[in-house]
Short mmCIF file of C-alpha atoms in Angstrom, two decimals:
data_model
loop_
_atom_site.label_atom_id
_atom_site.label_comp_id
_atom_site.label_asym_id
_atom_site.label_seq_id
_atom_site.Cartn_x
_atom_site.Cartn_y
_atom_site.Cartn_z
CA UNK A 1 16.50 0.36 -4.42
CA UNK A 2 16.86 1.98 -7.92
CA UNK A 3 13.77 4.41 -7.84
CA UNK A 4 14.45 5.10 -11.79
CA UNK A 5 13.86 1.41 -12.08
CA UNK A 6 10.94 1.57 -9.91
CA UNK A 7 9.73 4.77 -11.83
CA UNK A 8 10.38 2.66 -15.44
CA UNK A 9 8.29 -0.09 -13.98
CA UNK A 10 5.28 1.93 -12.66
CA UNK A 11 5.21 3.83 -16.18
CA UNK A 12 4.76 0.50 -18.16
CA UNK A 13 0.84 0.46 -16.98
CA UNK A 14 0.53 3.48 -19.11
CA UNK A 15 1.61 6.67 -19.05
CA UNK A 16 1.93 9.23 -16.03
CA UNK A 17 2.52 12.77 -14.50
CA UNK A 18 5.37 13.01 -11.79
CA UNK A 19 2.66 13.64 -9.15
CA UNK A 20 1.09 10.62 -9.61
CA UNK A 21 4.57 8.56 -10.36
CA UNK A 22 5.62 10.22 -6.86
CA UNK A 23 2.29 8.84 -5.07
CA UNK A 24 2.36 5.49 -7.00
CA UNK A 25 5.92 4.85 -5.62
CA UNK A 26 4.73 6.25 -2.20
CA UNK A 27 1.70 3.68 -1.88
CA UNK A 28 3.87 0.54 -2.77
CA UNK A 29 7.53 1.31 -1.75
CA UNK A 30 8.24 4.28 -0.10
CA UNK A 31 5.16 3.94 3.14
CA UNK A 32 9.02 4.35 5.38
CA UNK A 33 10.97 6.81 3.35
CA UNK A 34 8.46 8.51 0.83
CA UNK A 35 10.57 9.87 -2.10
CA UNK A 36 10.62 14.30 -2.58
CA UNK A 37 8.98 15.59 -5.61
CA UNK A 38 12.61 16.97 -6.43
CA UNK A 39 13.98 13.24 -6.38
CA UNK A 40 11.17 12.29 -8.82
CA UNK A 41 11.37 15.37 -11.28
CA UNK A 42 15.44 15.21 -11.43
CA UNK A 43 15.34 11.39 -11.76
CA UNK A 44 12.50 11.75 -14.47
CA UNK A 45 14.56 14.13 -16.14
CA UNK A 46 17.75 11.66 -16.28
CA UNK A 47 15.52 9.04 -17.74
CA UNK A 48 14.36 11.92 -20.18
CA UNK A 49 18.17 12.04 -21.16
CA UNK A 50 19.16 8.81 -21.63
CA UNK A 51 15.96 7.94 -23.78
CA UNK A 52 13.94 5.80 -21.18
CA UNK A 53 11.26 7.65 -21.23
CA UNK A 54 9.79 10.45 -23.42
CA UNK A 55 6.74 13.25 -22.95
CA UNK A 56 3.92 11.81 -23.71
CA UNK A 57 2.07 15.03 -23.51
CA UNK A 58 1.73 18.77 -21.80
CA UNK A 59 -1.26 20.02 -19.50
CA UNK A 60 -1.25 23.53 -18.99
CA UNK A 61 -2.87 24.31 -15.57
CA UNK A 62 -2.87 26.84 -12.93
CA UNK A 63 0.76 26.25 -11.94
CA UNK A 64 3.70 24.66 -13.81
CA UNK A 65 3.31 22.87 -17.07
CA UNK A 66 2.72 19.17 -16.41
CA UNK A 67 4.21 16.89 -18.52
CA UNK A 68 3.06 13.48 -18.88
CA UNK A 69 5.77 10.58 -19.17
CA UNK A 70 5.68 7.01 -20.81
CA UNK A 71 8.69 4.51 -20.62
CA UNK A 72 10.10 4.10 -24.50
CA UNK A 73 10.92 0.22 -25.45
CA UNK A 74 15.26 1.77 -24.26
CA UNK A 75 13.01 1.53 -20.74
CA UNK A 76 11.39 -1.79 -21.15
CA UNK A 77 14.50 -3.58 -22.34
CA UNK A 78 16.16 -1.57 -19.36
CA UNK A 79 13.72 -2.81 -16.64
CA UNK A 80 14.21 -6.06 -17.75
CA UNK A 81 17.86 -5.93 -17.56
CA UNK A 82 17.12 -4.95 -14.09
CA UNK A 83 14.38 -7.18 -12.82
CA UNK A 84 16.60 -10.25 -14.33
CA UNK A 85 20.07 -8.99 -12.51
CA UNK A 86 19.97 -10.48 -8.84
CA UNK A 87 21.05 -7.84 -6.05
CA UNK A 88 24.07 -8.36 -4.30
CA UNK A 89 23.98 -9.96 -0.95
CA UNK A 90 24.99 -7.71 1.88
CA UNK A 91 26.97 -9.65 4.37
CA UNK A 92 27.20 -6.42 6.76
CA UNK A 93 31.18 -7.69 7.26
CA UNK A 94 31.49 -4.14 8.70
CA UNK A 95 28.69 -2.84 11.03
CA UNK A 96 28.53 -0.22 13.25
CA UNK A 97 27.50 -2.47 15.84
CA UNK A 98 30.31 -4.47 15.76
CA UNK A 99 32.66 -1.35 15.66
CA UNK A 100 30.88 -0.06 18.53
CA UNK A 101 31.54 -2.99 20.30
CA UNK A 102 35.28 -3.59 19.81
CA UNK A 103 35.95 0.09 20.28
CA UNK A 104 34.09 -0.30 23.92
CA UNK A 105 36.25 -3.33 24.64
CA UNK A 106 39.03 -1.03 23.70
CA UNK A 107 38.69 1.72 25.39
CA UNK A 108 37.61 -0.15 28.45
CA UNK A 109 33.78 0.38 28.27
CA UNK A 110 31.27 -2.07 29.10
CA UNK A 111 30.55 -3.94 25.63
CA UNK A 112 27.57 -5.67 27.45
CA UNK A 113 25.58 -2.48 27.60
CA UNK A 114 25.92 -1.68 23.89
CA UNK A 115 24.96 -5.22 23.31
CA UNK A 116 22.10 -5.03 25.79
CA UNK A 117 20.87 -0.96 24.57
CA UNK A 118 21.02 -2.72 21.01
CA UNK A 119 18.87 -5.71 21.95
CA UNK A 120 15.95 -3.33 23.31
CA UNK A 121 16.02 -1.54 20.39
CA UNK A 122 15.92 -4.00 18.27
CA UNK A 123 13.01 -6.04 20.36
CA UNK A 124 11.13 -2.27 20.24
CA UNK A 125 11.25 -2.34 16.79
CA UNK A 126 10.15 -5.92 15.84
CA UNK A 127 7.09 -5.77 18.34
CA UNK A 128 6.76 -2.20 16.20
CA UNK A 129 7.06 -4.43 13.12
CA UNK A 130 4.57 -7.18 13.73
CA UNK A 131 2.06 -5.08 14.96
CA UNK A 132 2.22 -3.09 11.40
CA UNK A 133 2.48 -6.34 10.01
CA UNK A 134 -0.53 -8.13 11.48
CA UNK A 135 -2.61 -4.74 10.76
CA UNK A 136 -1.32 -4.53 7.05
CA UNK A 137 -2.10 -5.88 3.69
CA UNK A 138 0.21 -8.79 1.93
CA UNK A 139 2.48 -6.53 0.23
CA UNK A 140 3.01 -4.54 3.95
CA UNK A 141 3.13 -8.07 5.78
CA UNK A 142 5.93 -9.40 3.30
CA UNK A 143 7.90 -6.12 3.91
CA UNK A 144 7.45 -6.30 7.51
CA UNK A 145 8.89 -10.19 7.41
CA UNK A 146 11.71 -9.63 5.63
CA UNK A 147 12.59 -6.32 8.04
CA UNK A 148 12.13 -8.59 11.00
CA UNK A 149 14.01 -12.11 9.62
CA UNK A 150 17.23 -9.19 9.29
CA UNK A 151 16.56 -8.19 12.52
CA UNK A 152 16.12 -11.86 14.07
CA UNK A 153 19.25 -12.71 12.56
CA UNK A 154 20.79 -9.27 14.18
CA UNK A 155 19.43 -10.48 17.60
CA UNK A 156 21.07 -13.70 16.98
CA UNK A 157 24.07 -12.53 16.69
CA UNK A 158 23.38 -10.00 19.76
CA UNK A 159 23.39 -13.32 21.66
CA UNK A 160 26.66 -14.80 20.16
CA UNK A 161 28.66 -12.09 20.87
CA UNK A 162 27.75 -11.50 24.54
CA UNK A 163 28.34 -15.05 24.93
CA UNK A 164 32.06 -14.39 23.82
CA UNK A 165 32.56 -10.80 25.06
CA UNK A 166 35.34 -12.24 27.47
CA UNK A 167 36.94 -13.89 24.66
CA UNK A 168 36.78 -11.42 22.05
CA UNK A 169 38.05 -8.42 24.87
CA UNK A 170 41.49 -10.71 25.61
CA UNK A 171 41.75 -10.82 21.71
CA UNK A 172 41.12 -7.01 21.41
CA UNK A 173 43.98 -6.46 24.22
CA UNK A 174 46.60 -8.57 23.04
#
């Protein structure tokens, strides 16, 4: 995700402090990994730079100045670059899954655990999933189906490689 982005597109319902860009992001997009107020003030500050946004105003206050921020039209043309470019599919060519897997089968380790220790993890976290799913608004539910469609597909191919462990250990050792 490209939180500037994200930032831009919050700011273009009007202008806003970092506190309350941090807590906007934190409410939609960040419920799992909330961003730092660090991440928001240095990011802020590169979109300060390269003319995305500007100050929209100063509040002195019993700490730190605040500054107020609003995107410039450089961050609406910008946003719209980025909401228009599609994201590049991730075909996972390379997981750590499957690298744990062949390096099992190579070292002479049972494969079939790792595939069966990934499995219950991955059933832990999709009962996890729908249950945070069936208690959450539509934004949280859509979140919560793609998360568990990736991990369906994961479990999937959980399935298709135990079915050829034999195979794909003879083809490991040859």
């Amino acid at each position: 995700m490209s939180i500037g982005h994200t930032l831009l597109g919050l700011l273009e319902s009007g202008p806003r402090h970092g506190y309350d860009l941090k807590r906007a992001f934190d409410e939609k997009f960040g419920q799992d990994r909330p961003l730092h107020y660090g991440q928001v003030y240095s990011t802020m500050s590169r979109l300060l730079k390269n003319g995305l946004v500007e100050v929209d105003g100063i509040e002195a206050g019993g700490g730190p100045e605040r500054k107020r921020y609003a995107i410039t039209e450089a961050g609406i043309t910008d946003v719209e670059r980025w909401l228009g470019t599609p994201e590049k599919p991730e075909p996972y060519l390379q997981s750590t899954l499957y690298t744990k897997v062949v390096l099992a089968l190579l070292t002479r380790r049972d494969a079939a655990d790792i595939l069966d220790t990934q499995r219950s993890e991955h059933l832990r976290l999709m009962r996890a999933l729908t249950e945070r799913k069936r208690k959450g608004d539509l934004a949280d539910q859509l979140i919560c189906d793609h998360a568990l469609f990736h991990l369906e597909a994961d479990l999937r191919w959980l399935e298709l490689t135990a079915a050829r462990l034999d195979k794909l250990a003879k083809e490991v050792h040859a």
